[in-house]
PDB file of C-alpha atoms in Angstrom:
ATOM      1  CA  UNK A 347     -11.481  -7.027   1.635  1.00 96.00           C
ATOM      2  CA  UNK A 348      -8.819  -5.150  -0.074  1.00 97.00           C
ATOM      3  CA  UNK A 349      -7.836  -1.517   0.582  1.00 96.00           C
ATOM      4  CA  UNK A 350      -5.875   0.800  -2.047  1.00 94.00           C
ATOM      5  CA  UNK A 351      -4.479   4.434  -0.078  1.00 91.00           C
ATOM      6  CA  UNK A 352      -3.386   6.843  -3.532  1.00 91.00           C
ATOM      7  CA  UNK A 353      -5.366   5.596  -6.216  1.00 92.00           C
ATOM      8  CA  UNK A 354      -3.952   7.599  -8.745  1.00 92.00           C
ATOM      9  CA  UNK A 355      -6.001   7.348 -12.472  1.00 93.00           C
ATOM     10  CA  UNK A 356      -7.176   3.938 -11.088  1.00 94.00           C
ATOM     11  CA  UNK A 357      -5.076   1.054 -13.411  1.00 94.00           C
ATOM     12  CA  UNK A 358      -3.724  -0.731  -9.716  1.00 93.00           C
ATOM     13  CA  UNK A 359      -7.088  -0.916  -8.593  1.00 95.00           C
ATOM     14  CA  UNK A 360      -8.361  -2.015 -11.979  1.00 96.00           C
ATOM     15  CA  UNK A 361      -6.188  -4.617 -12.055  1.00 94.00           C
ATOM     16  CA  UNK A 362      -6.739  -6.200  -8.019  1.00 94.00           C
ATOM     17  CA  UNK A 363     -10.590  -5.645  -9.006  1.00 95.00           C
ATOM     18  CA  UNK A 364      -9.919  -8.019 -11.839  1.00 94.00           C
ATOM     19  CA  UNK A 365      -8.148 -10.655  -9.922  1.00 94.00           C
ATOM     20  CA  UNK A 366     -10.420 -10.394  -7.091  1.00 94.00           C
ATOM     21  CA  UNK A 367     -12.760 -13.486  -5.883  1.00 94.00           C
ATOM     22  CA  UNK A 368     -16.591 -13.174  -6.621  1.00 92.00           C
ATOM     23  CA  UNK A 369     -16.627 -12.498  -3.222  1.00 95.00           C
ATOM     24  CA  UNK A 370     -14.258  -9.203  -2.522  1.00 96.00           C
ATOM     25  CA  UNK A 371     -14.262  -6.173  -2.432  1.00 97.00           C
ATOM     26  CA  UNK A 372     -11.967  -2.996  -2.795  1.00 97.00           C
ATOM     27  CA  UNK A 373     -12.152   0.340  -1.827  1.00 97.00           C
ATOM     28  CA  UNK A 374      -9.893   2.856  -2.971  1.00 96.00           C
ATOM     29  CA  UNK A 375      -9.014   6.564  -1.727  1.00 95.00           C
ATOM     30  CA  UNK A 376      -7.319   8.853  -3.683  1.00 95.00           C
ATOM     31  CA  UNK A 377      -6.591  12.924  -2.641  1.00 93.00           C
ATOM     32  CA  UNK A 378      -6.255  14.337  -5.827  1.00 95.00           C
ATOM     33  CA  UNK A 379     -10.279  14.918  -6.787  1.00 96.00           C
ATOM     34  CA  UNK A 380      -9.172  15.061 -10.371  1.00 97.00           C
ATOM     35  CA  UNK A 381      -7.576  11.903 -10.195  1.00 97.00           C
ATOM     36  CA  UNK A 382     -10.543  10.084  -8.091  1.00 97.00           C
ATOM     37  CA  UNK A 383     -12.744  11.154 -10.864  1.00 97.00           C
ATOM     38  CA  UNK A 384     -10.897   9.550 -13.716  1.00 96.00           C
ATOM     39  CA  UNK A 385     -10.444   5.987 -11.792  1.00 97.00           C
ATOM     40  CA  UNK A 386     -14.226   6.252 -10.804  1.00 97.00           C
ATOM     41  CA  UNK A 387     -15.268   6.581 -14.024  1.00 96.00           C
ATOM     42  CA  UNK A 388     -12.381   4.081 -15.191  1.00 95.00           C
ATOM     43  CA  UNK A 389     -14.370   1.795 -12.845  1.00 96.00           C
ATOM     44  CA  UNK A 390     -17.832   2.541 -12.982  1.00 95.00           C
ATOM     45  CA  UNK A 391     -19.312  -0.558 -14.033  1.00 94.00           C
ATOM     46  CA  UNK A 392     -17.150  -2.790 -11.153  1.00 93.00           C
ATOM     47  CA  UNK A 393     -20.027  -2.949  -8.859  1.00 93.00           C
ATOM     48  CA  UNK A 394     -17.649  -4.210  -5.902  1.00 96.00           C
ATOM     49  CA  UNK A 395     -15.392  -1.569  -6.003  1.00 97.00           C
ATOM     50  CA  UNK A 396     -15.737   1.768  -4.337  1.00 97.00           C
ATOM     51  CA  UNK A 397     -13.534   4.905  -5.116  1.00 97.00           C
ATOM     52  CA  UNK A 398     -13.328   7.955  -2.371  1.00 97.00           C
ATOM     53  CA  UNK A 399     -12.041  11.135  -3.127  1.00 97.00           C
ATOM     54  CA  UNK A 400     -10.295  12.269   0.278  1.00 94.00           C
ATOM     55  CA  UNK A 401      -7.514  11.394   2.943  1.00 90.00           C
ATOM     56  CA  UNK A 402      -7.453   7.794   3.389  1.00 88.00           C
ATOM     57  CA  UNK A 403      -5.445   8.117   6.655  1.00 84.00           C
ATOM     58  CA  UNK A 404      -8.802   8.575   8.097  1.00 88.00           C
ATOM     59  CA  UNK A 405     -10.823   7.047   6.377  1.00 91.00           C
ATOM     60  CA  UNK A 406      -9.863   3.699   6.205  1.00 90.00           C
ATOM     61  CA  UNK A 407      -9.146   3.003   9.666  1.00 89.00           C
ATOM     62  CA  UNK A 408     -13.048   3.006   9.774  1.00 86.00           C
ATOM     63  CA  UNK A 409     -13.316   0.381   7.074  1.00 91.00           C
ATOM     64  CA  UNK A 410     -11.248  -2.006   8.175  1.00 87.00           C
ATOM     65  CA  UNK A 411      -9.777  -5.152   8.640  1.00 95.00           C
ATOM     66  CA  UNK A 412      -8.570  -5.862   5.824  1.00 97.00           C
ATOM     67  CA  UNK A 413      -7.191  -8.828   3.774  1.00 97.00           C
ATOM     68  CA  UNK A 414      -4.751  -6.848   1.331  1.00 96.00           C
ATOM     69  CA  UNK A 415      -3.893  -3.131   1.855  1.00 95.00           C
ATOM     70  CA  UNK A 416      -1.351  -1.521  -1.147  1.00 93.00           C
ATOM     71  CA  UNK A 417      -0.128   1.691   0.414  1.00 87.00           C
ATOM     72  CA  UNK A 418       0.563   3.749  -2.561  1.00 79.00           C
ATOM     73  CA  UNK A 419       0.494   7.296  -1.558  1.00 68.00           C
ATOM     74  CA  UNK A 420       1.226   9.243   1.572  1.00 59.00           C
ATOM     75  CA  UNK A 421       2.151   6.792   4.055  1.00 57.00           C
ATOM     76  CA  UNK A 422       5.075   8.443   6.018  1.00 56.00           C
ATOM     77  CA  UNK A 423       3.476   8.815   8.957  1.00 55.00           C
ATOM     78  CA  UNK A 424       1.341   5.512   8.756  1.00 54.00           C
ATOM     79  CA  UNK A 425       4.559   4.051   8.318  1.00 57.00           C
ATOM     80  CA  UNK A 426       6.328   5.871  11.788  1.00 52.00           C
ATOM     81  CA  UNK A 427       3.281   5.186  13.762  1.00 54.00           C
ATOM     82  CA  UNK A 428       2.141   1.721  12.709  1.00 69.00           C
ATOM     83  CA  UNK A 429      -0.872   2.577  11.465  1.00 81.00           C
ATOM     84  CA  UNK A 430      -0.753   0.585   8.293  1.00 86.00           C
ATOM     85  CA  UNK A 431      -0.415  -2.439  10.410  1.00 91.00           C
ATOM     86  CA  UNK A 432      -2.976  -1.621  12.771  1.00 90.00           C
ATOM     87  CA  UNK A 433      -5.689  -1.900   9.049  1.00 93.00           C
ATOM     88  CA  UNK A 434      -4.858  -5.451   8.655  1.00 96.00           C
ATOM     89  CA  UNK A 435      -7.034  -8.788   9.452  1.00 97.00           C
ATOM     90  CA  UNK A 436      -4.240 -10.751  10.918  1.00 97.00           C
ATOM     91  CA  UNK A 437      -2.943 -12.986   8.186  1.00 98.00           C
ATOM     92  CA  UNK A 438      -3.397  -9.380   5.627  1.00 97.00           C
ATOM     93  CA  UNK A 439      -0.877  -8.349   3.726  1.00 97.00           C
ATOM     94  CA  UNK A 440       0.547  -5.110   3.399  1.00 95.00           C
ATOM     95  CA  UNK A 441       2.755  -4.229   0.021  1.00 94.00           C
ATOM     96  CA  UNK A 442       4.438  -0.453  -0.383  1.00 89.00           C
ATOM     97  CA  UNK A 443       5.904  -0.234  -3.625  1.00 86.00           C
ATOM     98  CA  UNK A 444       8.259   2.868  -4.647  1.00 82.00           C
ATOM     99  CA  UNK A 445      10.972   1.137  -2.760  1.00 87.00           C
ATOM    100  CA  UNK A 446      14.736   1.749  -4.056  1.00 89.00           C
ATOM    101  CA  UNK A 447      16.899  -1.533  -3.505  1.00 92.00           C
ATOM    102  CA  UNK A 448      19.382  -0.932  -0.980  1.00 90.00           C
ATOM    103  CA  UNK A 449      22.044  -1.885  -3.637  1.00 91.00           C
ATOM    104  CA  UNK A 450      20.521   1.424  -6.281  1.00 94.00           C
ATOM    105  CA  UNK A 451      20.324   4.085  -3.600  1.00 93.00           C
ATOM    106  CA  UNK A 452      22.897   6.690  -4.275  1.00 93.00           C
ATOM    107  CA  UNK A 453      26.114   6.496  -1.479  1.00 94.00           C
ATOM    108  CA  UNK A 454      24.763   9.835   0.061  1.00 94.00           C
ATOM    109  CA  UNK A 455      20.773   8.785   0.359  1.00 93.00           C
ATOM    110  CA  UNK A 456      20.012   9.317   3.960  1.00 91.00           C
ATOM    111  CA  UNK A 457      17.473   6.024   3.099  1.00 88.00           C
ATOM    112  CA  UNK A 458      20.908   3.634   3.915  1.00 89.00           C
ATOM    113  CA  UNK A 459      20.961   5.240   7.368  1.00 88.00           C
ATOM    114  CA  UNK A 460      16.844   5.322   8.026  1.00 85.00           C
ATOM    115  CA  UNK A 461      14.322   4.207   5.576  1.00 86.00           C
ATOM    116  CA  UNK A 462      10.881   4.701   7.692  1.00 83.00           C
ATOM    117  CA  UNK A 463       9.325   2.052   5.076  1.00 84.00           C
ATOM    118  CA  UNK A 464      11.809  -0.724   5.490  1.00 87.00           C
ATOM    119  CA  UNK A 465      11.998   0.039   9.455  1.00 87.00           C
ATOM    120  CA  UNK A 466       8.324  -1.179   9.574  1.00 86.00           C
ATOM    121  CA  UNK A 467       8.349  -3.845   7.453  1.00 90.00           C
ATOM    122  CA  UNK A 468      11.585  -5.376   9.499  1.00 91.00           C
ATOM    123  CA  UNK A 469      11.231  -4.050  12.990  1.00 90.00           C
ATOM    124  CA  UNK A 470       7.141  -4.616  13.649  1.00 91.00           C
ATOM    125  CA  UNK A 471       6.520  -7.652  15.596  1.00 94.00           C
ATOM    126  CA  UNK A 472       3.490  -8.184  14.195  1.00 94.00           C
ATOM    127  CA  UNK A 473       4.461  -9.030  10.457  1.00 94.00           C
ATOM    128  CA  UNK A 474       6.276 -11.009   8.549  1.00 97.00           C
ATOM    129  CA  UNK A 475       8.223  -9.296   5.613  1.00 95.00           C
ATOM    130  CA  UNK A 476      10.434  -9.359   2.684  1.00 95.00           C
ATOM    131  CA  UNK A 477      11.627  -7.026   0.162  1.00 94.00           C
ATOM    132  CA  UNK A 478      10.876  -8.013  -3.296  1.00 95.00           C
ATOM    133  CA  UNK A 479      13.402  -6.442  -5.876  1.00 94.00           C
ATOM    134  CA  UNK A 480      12.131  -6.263  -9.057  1.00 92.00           C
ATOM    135  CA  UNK A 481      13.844  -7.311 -12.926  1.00 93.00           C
ATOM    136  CA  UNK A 482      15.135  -3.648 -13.285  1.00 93.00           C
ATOM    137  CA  UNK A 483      17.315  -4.156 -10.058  1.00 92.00           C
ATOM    138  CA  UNK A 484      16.402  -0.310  -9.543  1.00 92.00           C
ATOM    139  CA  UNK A 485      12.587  -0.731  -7.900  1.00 91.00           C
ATOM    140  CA  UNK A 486      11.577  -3.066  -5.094  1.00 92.00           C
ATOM    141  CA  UNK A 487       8.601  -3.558  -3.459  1.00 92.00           C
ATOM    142  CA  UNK A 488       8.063  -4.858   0.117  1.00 93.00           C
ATOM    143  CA  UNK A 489       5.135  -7.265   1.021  1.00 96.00           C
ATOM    144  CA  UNK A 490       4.814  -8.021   4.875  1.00 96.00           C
ATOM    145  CA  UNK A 491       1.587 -10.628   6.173  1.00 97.00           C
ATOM    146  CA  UNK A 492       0.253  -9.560   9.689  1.00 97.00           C
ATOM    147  CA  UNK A 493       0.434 -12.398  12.227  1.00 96.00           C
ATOM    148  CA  UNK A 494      -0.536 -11.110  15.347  1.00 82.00           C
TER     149      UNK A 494
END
């Protein structure tokens, strides 16, 4: 079961839908109606995957566990509360992407004091983390597995 919070025009959840066993299943939740209505006719035909139009902050904790969860909109205060954690099957993953590498953030970001992202993903006892930086050396991505 995979779960996709900020949809956008729907390529990322193209993309897991194509990778996805026979199997899974994805549902996807994106704000902007506009937006919802170009991935769900983007993926009309993909019979396993659902797109909402709404907040997925409360929707999804209703469809839960689940095996994958890409936060990719709106997760502040998922992040502060734990929330996103609280979605996941334990052994899930969880991956946030629009993550600037430690090294790229500017030497006044208030990010190097407090990044609410990277606090989860290193401080929550219940995953297991790293932060993947990516070829550019100016985007990262961090992927943390639920074990308990």
């Amino acid at each position: 079961r995979i779960a996709e919070a900020g949809t956008g025009a729907g390529v990322g959840a193209a993309w897991m839908a194509s990778a996805m066993p026979a199997d899974g299943t994805l549902v996807t939740i994106e704000s902007d109606g506009r937006l919802a209505a170009a991935a769900a006719a983007l993926l009309a035909a993909a019979d396993r995957v659902e797109v909402i139009h709404g907040d997925a902050w409360a929707i999804l904790p209703g469809r839960g566990p689940f095996d994958l969860l890409f936060a990719d909109g709106g997760t502040r205060e998922q992040v502060s509360s734990g929330g996103l954690v609280d979605l996941l099957a334990v052994g899930g993953r969880l991956v946030a992407d629009d993550v600037t590498p430690v090294r790229a953030l500017p030497p006044d970001s208030p990010l190097l004091g407090d990044d609410p992202k990277r606090r989860l993903f290193s401080t929550d006892p219940r995953l297991i983390s790293a932060e993947v930086v990516l070829p550019d050396l100016e985007n990262s991505l961090l992927v943390g597995t639920r074990i308990g």
